[in-house]
Short mmCIF file of C-alpha atoms and ligand atoms in Angstrom, two decimals:
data_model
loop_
_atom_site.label_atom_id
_atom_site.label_comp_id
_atom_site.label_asym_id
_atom_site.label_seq_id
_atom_site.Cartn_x
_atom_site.Cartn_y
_atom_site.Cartn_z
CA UNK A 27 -9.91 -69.09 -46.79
CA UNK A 28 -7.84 -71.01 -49.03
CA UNK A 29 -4.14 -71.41 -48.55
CA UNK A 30 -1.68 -70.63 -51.74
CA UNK A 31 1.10 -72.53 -52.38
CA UNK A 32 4.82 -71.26 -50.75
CA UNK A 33 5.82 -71.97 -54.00
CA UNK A 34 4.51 -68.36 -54.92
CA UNK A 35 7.17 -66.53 -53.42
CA UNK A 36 9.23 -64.67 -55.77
CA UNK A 37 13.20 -63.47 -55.20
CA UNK A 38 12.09 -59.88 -55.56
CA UNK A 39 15.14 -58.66 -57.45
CA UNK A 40 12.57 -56.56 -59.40
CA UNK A 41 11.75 -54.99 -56.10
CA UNK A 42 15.17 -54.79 -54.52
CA UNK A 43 17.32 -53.80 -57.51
CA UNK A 44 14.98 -51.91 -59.60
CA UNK A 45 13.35 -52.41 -62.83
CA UNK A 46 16.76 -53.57 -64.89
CA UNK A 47 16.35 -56.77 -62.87
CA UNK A 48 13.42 -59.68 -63.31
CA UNK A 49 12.48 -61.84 -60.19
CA UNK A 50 14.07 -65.14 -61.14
CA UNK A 51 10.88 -67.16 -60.40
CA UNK A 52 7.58 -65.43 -61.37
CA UNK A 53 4.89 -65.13 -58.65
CA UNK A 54 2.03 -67.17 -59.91
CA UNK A 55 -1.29 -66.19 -59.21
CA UNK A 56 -3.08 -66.92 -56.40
CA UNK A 57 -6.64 -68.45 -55.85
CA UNK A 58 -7.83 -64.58 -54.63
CA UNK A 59 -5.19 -61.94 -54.67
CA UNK A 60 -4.48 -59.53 -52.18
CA UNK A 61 -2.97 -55.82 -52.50
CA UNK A 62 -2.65 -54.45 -49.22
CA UNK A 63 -0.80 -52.03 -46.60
CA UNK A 64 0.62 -52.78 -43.85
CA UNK A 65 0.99 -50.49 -40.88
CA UNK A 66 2.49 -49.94 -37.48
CA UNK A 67 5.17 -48.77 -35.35
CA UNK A 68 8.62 -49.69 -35.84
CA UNK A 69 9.16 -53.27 -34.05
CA UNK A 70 5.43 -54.51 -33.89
CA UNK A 71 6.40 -57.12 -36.22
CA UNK A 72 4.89 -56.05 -39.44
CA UNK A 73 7.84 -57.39 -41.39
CA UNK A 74 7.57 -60.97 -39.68
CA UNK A 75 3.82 -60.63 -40.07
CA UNK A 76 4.29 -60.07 -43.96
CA UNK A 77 6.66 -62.51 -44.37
CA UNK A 78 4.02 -65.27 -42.85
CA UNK A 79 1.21 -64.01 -45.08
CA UNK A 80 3.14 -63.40 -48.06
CA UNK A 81 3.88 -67.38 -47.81
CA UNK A 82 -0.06 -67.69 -46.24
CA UNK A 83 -1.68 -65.58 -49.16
CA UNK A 84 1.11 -65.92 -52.27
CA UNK A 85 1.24 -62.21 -52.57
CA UNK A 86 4.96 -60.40 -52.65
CA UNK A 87 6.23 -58.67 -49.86
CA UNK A 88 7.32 -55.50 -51.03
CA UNK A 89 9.27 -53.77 -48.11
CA UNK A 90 10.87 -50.48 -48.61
CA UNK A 91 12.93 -50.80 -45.82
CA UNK A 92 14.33 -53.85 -47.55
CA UNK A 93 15.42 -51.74 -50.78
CA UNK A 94 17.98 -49.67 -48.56
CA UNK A 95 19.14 -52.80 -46.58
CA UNK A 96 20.11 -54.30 -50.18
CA UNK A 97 21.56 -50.88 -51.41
CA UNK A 98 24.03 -51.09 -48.13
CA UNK A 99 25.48 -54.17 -49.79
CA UNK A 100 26.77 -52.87 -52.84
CA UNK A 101 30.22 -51.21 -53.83
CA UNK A 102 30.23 -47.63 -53.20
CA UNK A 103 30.61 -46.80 -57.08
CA UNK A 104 27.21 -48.65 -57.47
CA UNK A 105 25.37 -46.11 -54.96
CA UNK A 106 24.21 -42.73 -56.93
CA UNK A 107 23.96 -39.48 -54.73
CA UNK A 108 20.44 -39.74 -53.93
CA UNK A 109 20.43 -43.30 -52.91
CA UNK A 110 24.11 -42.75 -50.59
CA UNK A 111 21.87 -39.70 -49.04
CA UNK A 112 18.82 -42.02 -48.17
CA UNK A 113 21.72 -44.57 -46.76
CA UNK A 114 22.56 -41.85 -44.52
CA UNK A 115 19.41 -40.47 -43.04
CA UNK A 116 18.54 -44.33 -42.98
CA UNK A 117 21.65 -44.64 -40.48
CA UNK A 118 20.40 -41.41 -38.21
CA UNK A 119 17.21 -43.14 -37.57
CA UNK A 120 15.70 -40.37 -39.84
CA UNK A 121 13.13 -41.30 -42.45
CA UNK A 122 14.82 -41.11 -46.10
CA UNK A 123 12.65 -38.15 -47.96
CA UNK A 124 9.38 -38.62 -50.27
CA UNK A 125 10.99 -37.41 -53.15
CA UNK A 126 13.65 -40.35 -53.20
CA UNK A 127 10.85 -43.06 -51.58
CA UNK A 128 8.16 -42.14 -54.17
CA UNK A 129 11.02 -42.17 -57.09
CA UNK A 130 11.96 -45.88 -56.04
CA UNK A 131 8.33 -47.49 -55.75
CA UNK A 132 7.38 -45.21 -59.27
CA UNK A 133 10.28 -47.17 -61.18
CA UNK A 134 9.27 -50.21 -59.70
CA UNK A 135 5.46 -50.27 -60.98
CA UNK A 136 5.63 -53.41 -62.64
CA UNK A 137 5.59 -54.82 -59.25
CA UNK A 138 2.20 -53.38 -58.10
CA UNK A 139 1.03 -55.62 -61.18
CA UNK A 140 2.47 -58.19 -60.21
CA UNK A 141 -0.61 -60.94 -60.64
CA UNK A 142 0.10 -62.50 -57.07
CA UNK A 143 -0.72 -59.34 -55.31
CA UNK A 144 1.73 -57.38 -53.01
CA UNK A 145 1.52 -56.78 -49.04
CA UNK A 146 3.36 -53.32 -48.70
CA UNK A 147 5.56 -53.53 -45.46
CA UNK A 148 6.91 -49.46 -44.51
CA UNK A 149 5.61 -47.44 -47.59
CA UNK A 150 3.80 -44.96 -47.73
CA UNK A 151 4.99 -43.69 -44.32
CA UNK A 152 3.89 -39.98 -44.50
CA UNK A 153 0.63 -38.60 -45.77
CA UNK A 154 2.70 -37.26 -48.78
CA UNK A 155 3.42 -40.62 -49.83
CA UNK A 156 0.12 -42.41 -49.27
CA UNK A 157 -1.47 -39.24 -51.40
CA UNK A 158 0.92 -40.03 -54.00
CA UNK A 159 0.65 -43.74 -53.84
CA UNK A 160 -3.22 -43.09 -54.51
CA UNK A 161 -2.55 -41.08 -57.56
CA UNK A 162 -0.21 -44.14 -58.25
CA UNK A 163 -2.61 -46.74 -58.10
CA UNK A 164 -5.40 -45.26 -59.87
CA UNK A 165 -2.88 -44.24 -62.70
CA UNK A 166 -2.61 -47.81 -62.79
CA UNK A 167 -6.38 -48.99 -62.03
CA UNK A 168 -4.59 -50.78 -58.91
CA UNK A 169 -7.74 -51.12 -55.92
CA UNK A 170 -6.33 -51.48 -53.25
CA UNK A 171 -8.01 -54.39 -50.87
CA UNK A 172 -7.51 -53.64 -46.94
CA UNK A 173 -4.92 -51.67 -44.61
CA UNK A 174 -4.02 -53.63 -42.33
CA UNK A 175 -2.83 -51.57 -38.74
CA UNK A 176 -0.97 -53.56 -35.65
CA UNK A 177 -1.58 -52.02 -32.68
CA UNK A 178 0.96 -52.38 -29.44
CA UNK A 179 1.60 -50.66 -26.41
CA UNK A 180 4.87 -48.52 -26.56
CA UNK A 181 6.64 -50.24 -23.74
CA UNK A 182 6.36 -53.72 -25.12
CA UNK A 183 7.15 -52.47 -28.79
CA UNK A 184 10.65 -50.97 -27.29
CA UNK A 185 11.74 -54.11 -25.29
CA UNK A 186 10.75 -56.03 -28.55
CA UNK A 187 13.41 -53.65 -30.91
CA UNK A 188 16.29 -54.38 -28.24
CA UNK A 189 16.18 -58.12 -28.36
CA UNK A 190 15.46 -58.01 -32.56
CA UNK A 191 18.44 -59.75 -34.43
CA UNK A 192 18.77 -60.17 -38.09
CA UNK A 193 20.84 -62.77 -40.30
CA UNK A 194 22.99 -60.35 -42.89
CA UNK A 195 22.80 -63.38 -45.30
CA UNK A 196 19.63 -64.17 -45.55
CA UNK A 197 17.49 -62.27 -43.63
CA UNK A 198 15.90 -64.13 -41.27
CA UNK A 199 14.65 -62.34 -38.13
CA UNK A 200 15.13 -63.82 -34.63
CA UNK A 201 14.62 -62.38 -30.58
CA UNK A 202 16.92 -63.03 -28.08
CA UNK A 203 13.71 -63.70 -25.66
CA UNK A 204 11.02 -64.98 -27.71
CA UNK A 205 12.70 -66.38 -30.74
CA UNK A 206 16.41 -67.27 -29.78
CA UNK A 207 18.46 -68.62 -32.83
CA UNK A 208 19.27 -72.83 -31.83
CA UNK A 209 23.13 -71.56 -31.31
CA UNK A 210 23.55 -68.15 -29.79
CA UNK A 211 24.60 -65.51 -32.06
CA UNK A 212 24.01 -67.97 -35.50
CA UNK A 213 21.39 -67.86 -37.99
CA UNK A 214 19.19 -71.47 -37.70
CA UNK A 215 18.71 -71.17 -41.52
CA UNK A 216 22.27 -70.27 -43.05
CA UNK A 217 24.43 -70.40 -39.95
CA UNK A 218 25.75 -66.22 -40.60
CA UNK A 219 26.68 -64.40 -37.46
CA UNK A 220 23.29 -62.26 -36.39
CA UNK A 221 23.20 -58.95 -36.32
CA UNK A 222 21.81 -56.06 -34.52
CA UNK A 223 19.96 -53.52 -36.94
CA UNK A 224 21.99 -50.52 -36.75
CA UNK A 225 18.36 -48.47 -36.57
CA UNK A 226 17.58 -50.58 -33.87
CA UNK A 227 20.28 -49.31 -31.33
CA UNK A 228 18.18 -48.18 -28.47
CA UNK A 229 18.91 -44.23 -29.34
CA UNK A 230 17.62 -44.41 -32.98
CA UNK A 231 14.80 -46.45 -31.78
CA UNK A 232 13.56 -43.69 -30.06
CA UNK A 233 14.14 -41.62 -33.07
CA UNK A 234 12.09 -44.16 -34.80
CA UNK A 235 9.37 -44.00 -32.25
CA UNK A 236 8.96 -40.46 -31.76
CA UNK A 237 8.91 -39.51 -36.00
CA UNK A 238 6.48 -42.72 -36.35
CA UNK A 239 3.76 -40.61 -34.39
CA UNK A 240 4.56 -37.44 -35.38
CA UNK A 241 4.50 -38.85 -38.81
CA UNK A 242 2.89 -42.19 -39.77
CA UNK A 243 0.46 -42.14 -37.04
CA UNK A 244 -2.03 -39.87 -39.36
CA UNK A 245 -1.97 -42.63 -41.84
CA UNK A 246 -4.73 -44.77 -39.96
CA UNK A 247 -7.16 -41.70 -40.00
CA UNK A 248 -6.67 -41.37 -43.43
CA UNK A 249 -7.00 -44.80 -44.44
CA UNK A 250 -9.97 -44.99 -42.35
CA UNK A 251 -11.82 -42.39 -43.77
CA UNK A 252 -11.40 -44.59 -46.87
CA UNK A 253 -12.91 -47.72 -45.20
CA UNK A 254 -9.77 -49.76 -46.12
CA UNK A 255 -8.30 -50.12 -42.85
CA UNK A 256 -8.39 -53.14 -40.19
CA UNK A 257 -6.83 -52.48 -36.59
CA UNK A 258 -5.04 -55.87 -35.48
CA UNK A 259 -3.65 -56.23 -31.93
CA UNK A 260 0.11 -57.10 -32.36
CA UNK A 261 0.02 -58.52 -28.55
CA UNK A 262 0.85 -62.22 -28.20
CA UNK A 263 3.02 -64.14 -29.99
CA UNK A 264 3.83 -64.38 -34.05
CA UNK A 265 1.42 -66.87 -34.84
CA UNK A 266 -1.40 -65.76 -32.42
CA UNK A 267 -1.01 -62.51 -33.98
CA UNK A 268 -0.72 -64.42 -37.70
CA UNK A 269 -3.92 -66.16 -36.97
CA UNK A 270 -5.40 -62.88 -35.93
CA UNK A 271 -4.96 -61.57 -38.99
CA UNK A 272 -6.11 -64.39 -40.99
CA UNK A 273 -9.48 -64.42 -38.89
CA UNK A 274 -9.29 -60.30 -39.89
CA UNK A 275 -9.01 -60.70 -43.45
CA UNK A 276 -11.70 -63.75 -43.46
CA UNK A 277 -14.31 -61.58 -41.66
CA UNK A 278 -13.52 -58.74 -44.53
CA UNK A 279 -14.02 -60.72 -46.98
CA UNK A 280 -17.35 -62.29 -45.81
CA UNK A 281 -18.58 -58.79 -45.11
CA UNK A 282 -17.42 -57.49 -48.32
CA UNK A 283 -19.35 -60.39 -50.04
CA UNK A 284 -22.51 -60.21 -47.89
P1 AMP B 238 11.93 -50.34 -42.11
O1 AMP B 238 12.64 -51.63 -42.36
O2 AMP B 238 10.62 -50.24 -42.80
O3 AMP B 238 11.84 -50.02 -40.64
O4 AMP B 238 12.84 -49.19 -42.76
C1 AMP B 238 14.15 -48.95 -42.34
C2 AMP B 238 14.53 -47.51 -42.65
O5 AMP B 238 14.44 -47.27 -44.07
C3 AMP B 238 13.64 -46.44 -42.02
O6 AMP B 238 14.01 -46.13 -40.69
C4 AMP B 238 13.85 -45.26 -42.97
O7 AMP B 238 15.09 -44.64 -42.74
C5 AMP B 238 13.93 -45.97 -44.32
N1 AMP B 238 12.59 -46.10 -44.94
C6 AMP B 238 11.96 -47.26 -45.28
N2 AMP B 238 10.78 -47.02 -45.85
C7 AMP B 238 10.62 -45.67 -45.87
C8 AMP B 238 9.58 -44.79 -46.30
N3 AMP B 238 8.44 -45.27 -46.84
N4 AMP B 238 9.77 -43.47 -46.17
C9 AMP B 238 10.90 -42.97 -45.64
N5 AMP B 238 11.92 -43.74 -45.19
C10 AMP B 238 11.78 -45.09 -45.29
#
């Protein structure tokens, strides 16, 4: 499989702020592109997982999880009704409702063009939203490539979500176990005081937990039936998983070819 150049990555204001904004460097694109899903239970390290083939593949990492965490930044005035009430159910562990979700990834289209690809990290979450997201992408004549589903035991995904800290700054993730920061407490990259996700307290992880099966769960049947998904075990650490996936999307795209 060939590797794209890092170089690919955009800013993704487009994606953060909305369509008003354009990602300061354009994604270019890349030798085969990739549109894809990714799924999983809160704290199997989808997000890390994207981030690595987002660099690996050149294809943007779209995370809707990442829209709210920018709309926390900004003044009060600057948050409208519906996005302070997704800010809110987003702080009770709760998911933030279709209507709102599907509203933010309809304005920001453009990026489902986008001719690097995209890797979608949290979205859709319900089978409302990957229904809609269909009618989405065939509006758009978007195929969509592969589904990709980590798989972890429960136990190990809960201890993982109590040790996660994130850099406010910048974003980078660390563990306290399996990825400290070099100086306890900093971020290696921008030296910002980590922080614990607020929906990772261990009460709203269980929150998390018990609405992802109730919920997302479904998703994998569904996508099945459509013979785009790809189970991956999430066990081991971030690059055995990484190369996991790479050997995954290799072997899909030999059979697809065959
Ligand atoms: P994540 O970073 O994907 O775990 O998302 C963090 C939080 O943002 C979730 O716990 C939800 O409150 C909200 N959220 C993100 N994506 C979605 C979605 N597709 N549907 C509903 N809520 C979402």
């Amino acid at each position: 499989m060939t590797v794209s150049a890092p170089s690919a990555i955009s800013d993704r204001a487009t994606w953060l702020h909305g369509p008003a904004w354009r990602c300061s460097k354009a994604p270019a694109a890349p030798p085969r592109v990739w549109r894809m899903i990714l799924l999983g239970p809160p704290g199997v390290g989808k997000g890390t997982q994207a981030e690595k083939l987002s660099a690996y593949l050149g294809a943007c990492h779209l995370s809707t999880g990442d829209i709210f965490r920018a709309a926390k930044t900004l003044h009060p005035d600057q948050v409208d009704g519906a996005m302070r009430e997704a800010l809110a159910a987003m702080r009770q562990g709760r998911l933030v409702s279709d209507e709102v979700v599907l509203a933010l990834v309809v304005e920001r289209a453009v990026c489902l063009r986008c001719p690097a690809g995209f890797l979608l990290d949290g979205f859709p979450r319900t089978l409302r939203q990957a229904q809609a997201f269909d009618a989405v992408l065939a509006q758009q004549r978007i195929k969509l490539d592969v589904v990709l589903d980590y798989d972890l035991p429960l136990a190990e995904i809960i201890a993982r979500l109590a040790g996660r800290r994130i850099c406010p700054h910048c974003h980078a993730v660390f563990h306290e176990i399996s990825q400290p920061p070099r100086y306890a407490g900093k971020c290696d990259v921008c030296g910002a005081t980590l922080q614990q996700r607020e929906d990772d307290r261990p009460e709203v992880c269980q929150a998390r937990m018990r609405e992802y099966i109730r919920i997302t769960e479904p998703l994998i049947n569904y996508y099945r039936r459509r013979g785009r998904l790809i189970t991956v075990s999430a066990a081991g650490s971030i690059q055995e998983i990484f190369q996991r996936t790479i050997g995954a999307l290799a072997a899909c795209t030999a059979a697809r070819e065959a």
